[in-house]
Amino acid sequence: MRSLKHLFANNRSWAERVEQEAPGFFKQLSEQQAPEYLWIGCSDSRVPANEIVGLLPGELFVHRNVANLVLHSDINCLSVLQYAIDILKIKHIIVCGHYGCGGVAAAMNKQRIGFVDNWLRNIKDVYALHREELDGFADDGERVNRLCELNVMEQVRNVCHTSFVQDAWERGQQLTVHGWVYSLRNGHIKDLRVSHSSATQIDNIYALQPTEEFVSEK
């Protein structure tokens, strides 16, 4: 069994370096958490959320899963959303996928991996919604990358359809949901320009009626 001592050594070096660059950083960090951003990204080890946007610990609240999905049956993701919105009062939710995503490619190519196939079925639903466009690509790589983009767009919609987001908008809380894609080839982020900041931007069938609490306040 390989020893993990090098990871502890790396940790000590990192902590010492941070403390030298910003004395008192960890003391301040331990006393409060006030991020303005929630990052919903892929579990891929090549996509480190804090680093690619140049933020320090404490500045970015993070949820990651295979293929950056936001499912209304996923209690984990919904719990993160609710806590980030209602308790941390974050101002931006960023759904960020990445080109060449293995989960997206596996779903598109009908690969059988195991239990995760059930999770990736949701990517197949995205493909089915956009079949005409995706079938028009002759190159598989281009098709996968476009599906990565379309998946992010659908997950942005899923975030906006949650009661947590709509309740925040209803009570006037500043909150915007964004969709981005990260390139492993050059490290750059692409804004897919599908940002939502109010319930008027989503399909009316998903818009929830105001609760009595919000109605009475008005």
Short mmCIF file of C-alpha atoms in Angstrom, two decimals:
data_model
loop_
_atom_site.label_atom_id
_atom_site.label_comp_id
_atom_site.label_asym_id
_atom_site.label_seq_id
_atom_site.Cartn_x
_atom_site.Cartn_y
_atom_site.Cartn_z
CA MET A 1 0.00 0.00 0.00
CA ARG A 2 1.37 3.36 -1.04
CA SER A 3 2.02 5.78 1.81
CA LEU A 4 0.11 9.05 1.81
CA LYS A 5 2.77 10.90 3.80
CA HIS A 6 3.55 13.09 0.79
CA LEU A 7 0.02 14.50 0.90
CA PHE A 8 0.48 15.59 4.52
CA ALA A 9 3.80 17.15 3.57
CA ASN A 10 2.15 18.96 0.68
CA ASN A 11 -0.54 20.22 3.04
CA ARG A 12 1.98 21.65 5.50
CA SER A 13 3.89 23.37 2.70
CA TRP A 14 0.71 24.83 1.25
CA ALA A 15 -0.54 26.10 4.63
CA GLU A 16 2.82 27.70 5.41
CA ARG A 17 2.94 29.35 2.00
CA VAL A 18 -0.55 30.79 2.35
CA GLU A 19 0.14 32.07 5.85
CA GLN A 20 3.35 33.75 4.69
CA GLU A 21 1.56 35.46 1.81
CA ALA A 22 -1.46 36.48 3.94
CA PRO A 23 -0.69 36.45 7.67
CA GLY A 24 -3.76 35.60 9.74
CA PHE A 25 -5.56 34.09 6.74
CA PHE A 26 -6.59 30.82 8.41
CA LYS A 27 -7.69 32.52 11.65
CA GLN A 28 -9.98 34.82 9.68
CA LEU A 29 -11.20 31.95 7.50
CA SER A 30 -12.11 29.84 10.53
CA GLU A 31 -14.32 32.59 11.93
CA GLN A 32 -16.57 33.17 8.96
CA GLN A 33 -17.73 31.84 5.59
CA ALA A 34 -19.19 34.47 3.28
CA PRO A 35 -18.81 33.39 -0.36
CA GLU A 36 -20.74 35.19 -3.09
CA TYR A 37 -20.63 32.25 -5.49
CA LEU A 38 -21.90 28.69 -5.65
CA TRP A 39 -20.06 26.51 -8.17
CA ILE A 40 -21.83 23.41 -9.51
CA GLY A 41 -19.25 21.51 -11.52
CA CYS A 42 -18.01 18.14 -12.66
CA SER A 43 -16.10 15.79 -10.34
CA ASP A 44 -13.32 15.52 -12.94
CA SER A 45 -9.96 15.96 -11.19
CA ARG A 46 -8.74 18.24 -13.98
CA VAL A 47 -11.29 20.94 -13.15
CA PRO A 48 -10.31 22.50 -9.78
CA ALA A 49 -13.05 25.06 -9.15
CA ASN A 50 -11.18 27.58 -6.97
CA GLU A 51 -8.04 27.58 -9.05
CA ILE A 52 -9.49 28.13 -12.51
CA VAL A 53 -11.33 31.26 -11.36
CA GLY A 54 -8.50 32.48 -9.13
CA LEU A 55 -10.41 32.42 -5.83
CA LEU A 56 -9.15 31.52 -2.37
CA PRO A 57 -10.72 29.09 0.10
CA GLY A 58 -13.81 30.71 1.59
CA GLU A 59 -14.68 32.61 -1.59
CA LEU A 60 -16.39 29.82 -3.49
CA PHE A 61 -19.01 27.35 -2.22
CA VAL A 62 -18.70 24.16 -4.26
CA HIS A 63 -20.84 21.19 -5.27
CA ARG A 64 -19.47 18.65 -7.74
CA ASN A 65 -20.79 15.46 -9.29
CA VAL A 66 -20.30 13.39 -12.44
CA ALA A 67 -21.19 15.55 -15.47
CA ASN A 68 -22.36 18.53 -13.35
CA LEU A 69 -26.01 17.52 -13.17
CA VAL A 70 -28.75 19.26 -11.19
CA LEU A 71 -31.52 16.74 -10.61
CA HIS A 72 -34.69 17.33 -8.65
CA SER A 73 -34.33 13.90 -7.05
CA ASP A 74 -30.78 14.58 -5.80
CA ILE A 75 -31.09 15.50 -2.12
CA ASN A 76 -27.38 16.25 -1.90
CA CYS A 77 -27.45 18.89 -4.62
CA LEU A 78 -30.73 20.37 -3.40
CA SER A 79 -29.35 20.64 0.14
CA VAL A 80 -26.31 22.53 -1.15
CA LEU A 81 -28.56 24.86 -3.15
CA GLN A 82 -30.84 25.62 -0.23
CA TYR A 83 -27.97 26.24 2.18
CA ALA A 84 -26.08 28.43 -0.28
CA ILE A 85 -29.15 30.55 -1.08
CA ASP A 86 -30.93 30.80 2.27
CA ILE A 87 -28.02 30.72 4.73
CA LEU A 88 -24.93 31.95 2.87
CA LYS A 89 -26.93 34.39 0.70
CA ILE A 90 -24.75 33.75 -2.33
CA LYS A 91 -25.35 36.08 -5.28
CA HIS A 92 -24.26 33.90 -8.18
CA ILE A 93 -24.79 30.24 -9.03
CA ILE A 94 -22.39 28.98 -11.69
CA VAL A 95 -23.08 25.69 -13.47
CA CYS A 96 -19.78 24.84 -15.16
CA GLY A 97 -19.20 21.86 -17.42
CA HIS A 98 -16.07 21.09 -19.39
CA TYR A 99 -15.33 20.06 -22.94
CA GLY A 100 -14.44 16.43 -23.46
CA CYS A 101 -16.40 15.35 -20.38
CA GLY A 102 -16.09 11.59 -19.97
CA GLY A 103 -19.56 11.24 -18.50
CA VAL A 104 -21.16 13.10 -21.38
CA ALA A 105 -19.18 11.06 -23.92
CA ALA A 106 -20.11 7.77 -22.22
CA ALA A 107 -23.80 8.65 -22.32
CA MET A 108 -23.66 9.75 -25.94
CA ASN A 109 -21.76 6.66 -27.07
CA LYS A 110 -23.98 4.27 -25.07
CA GLN A 111 -21.05 2.92 -23.06
CA ARG A 112 -21.81 0.59 -20.16
CA ILE A 113 -19.76 1.55 -17.12
CA GLY A 114 -21.80 0.28 -14.20
CA PHE A 115 -24.05 1.87 -11.61
CA VAL A 116 -23.22 5.35 -12.92
CA ASP A 117 -25.09 4.48 -16.14
CA ASN A 118 -28.31 5.23 -14.25
CA TRP A 119 -27.03 8.71 -13.39
CA LEU A 120 -25.82 9.38 -16.93
CA ARG A 121 -29.21 8.52 -18.36
CA ASN A 122 -30.05 12.14 -17.66
CA ILE A 123 -27.48 13.14 -20.28
CA LYS A 124 -29.30 10.93 -22.77
CA ASP A 125 -32.44 12.95 -22.03
CA VAL A 126 -30.55 16.11 -23.00
CA TYR A 127 -29.41 14.42 -26.21
CA ALA A 128 -32.98 13.42 -27.03
CA LEU A 129 -34.14 17.03 -26.56
CA HIS A 130 -31.53 18.26 -29.03
CA ARG A 131 -31.22 15.23 -31.30
CA GLU A 132 -31.72 17.08 -34.58
CA GLU A 133 -28.89 19.52 -33.90
CA LEU A 134 -26.52 16.92 -32.45
CA ASP A 135 -27.07 14.37 -35.21
CA GLY A 136 -25.98 17.05 -37.65
CA PHE A 137 -22.36 16.88 -36.44
CA ALA A 138 -20.14 14.59 -38.52
CA ASP A 139 -17.28 14.73 -36.00
CA ASP A 140 -17.83 12.86 -32.72
CA GLY A 141 -15.56 15.21 -30.79
CA GLU A 142 -17.54 18.24 -31.89
CA ARG A 143 -20.79 16.45 -31.07
CA VAL A 144 -19.59 15.63 -27.54
CA ASN A 145 -18.48 19.20 -26.94
CA ARG A 146 -21.78 20.60 -28.13
CA LEU A 147 -23.60 18.14 -25.87
CA CYS A 148 -21.43 19.38 -22.99
CA GLU A 149 -22.70 22.90 -23.71
CA LEU A 150 -26.33 21.84 -24.08
CA ASN A 151 -26.11 19.85 -20.85
CA VAL A 152 -24.95 22.94 -18.97
CA MET A 153 -27.82 24.94 -20.46
CA GLU A 154 -30.35 22.34 -19.31
CA GLN A 155 -28.84 22.24 -15.81
CA VAL A 156 -29.09 26.03 -15.58
CA ARG A 157 -32.80 25.66 -16.31
CA ASN A 158 -33.08 22.92 -13.69
CA VAL A 159 -31.50 25.21 -11.08
CA CYS A 160 -33.97 27.98 -11.96
CA HIS A 161 -36.91 25.59 -11.67
CA THR A 162 -36.19 24.85 -8.00
CA SER A 163 -38.34 26.41 -5.29
CA PHE A 164 -35.21 27.72 -3.52
CA VAL A 165 -34.18 29.91 -6.45
CA GLN A 166 -37.69 31.11 -7.22
CA ASP A 167 -38.38 31.93 -3.57
CA ALA A 168 -35.18 33.99 -3.48
CA TRP A 169 -36.28 35.93 -6.54
CA GLU A 170 -39.76 36.40 -5.10
CA ARG A 171 -38.42 38.00 -1.93
CA GLY A 172 -36.12 40.27 -3.93
CA GLN A 173 -32.84 38.53 -3.13
CA GLN A 174 -30.08 39.29 -5.62
CA LEU A 175 -29.36 35.99 -7.37
CA THR A 176 -28.21 35.14 -10.89
CA VAL A 177 -27.68 31.69 -12.39
CA HIS A 178 -24.96 31.30 -15.04
CA GLY A 179 -23.85 28.58 -17.47
CA TRP A 180 -20.16 28.17 -18.34
CA VAL A 181 -17.93 25.59 -20.02
CA TYR A 182 -14.24 25.09 -19.23
CA SER A 183 -11.64 24.04 -21.79
CA LEU A 184 -9.01 21.55 -20.66
CA ARG A 185 -6.89 22.45 -23.70
CA ASN A 186 -6.25 26.09 -22.84
CA GLY A 187 -7.70 26.63 -19.36
CA HIS A 188 -10.21 29.20 -20.56
CA ILE A 189 -13.86 29.49 -19.55
CA LYS A 190 -16.63 30.16 -22.07
CA ASP A 191 -19.76 31.99 -20.99
CA LEU A 192 -22.73 30.32 -22.70
CA ARG A 193 -24.81 33.48 -22.14
CA VAL A 194 -27.78 31.74 -20.57
CA SER A 195 -27.82 33.71 -17.32
CA HIS A 196 -31.13 33.98 -15.46
CA SER A 197 -31.93 36.52 -12.75
CA SER A 198 -35.72 36.36 -12.47
CA ALA A 199 -38.63 33.93 -12.86
CA THR A 200 -39.78 35.84 -15.94
CA GLN A 201 -36.92 34.22 -17.87
CA ILE A 202 -38.10 30.64 -17.39
CA ASP A 203 -40.93 28.72 -19.05
CA ASN A 204 -44.17 29.60 -17.34
CA ILE A 205 -45.03 25.95 -16.61
CA TYR A 206 -42.09 25.84 -14.18
CA ALA A 207 -42.87 29.15 -12.49
CA LEU A 208 -44.25 28.64 -8.99
CA GLN A 209 -47.08 30.74 -7.57
CA PRO A 210 -45.98 33.12 -4.80
CA THR A 211 -46.43 31.69 -1.31
CA GLU A 212 -48.88 33.29 1.10
CA GLU A 213 -45.91 34.66 3.01
CA PHE A 214 -44.71 36.66 0.01
CA VAL A 215 -48.20 37.67 -1.05
CA SER A 216 -49.01 39.03 2.43
CA GLU A 217 -45.75 41.00 2.49
CA LYS A 218 -46.84 42.82 -0.63
#
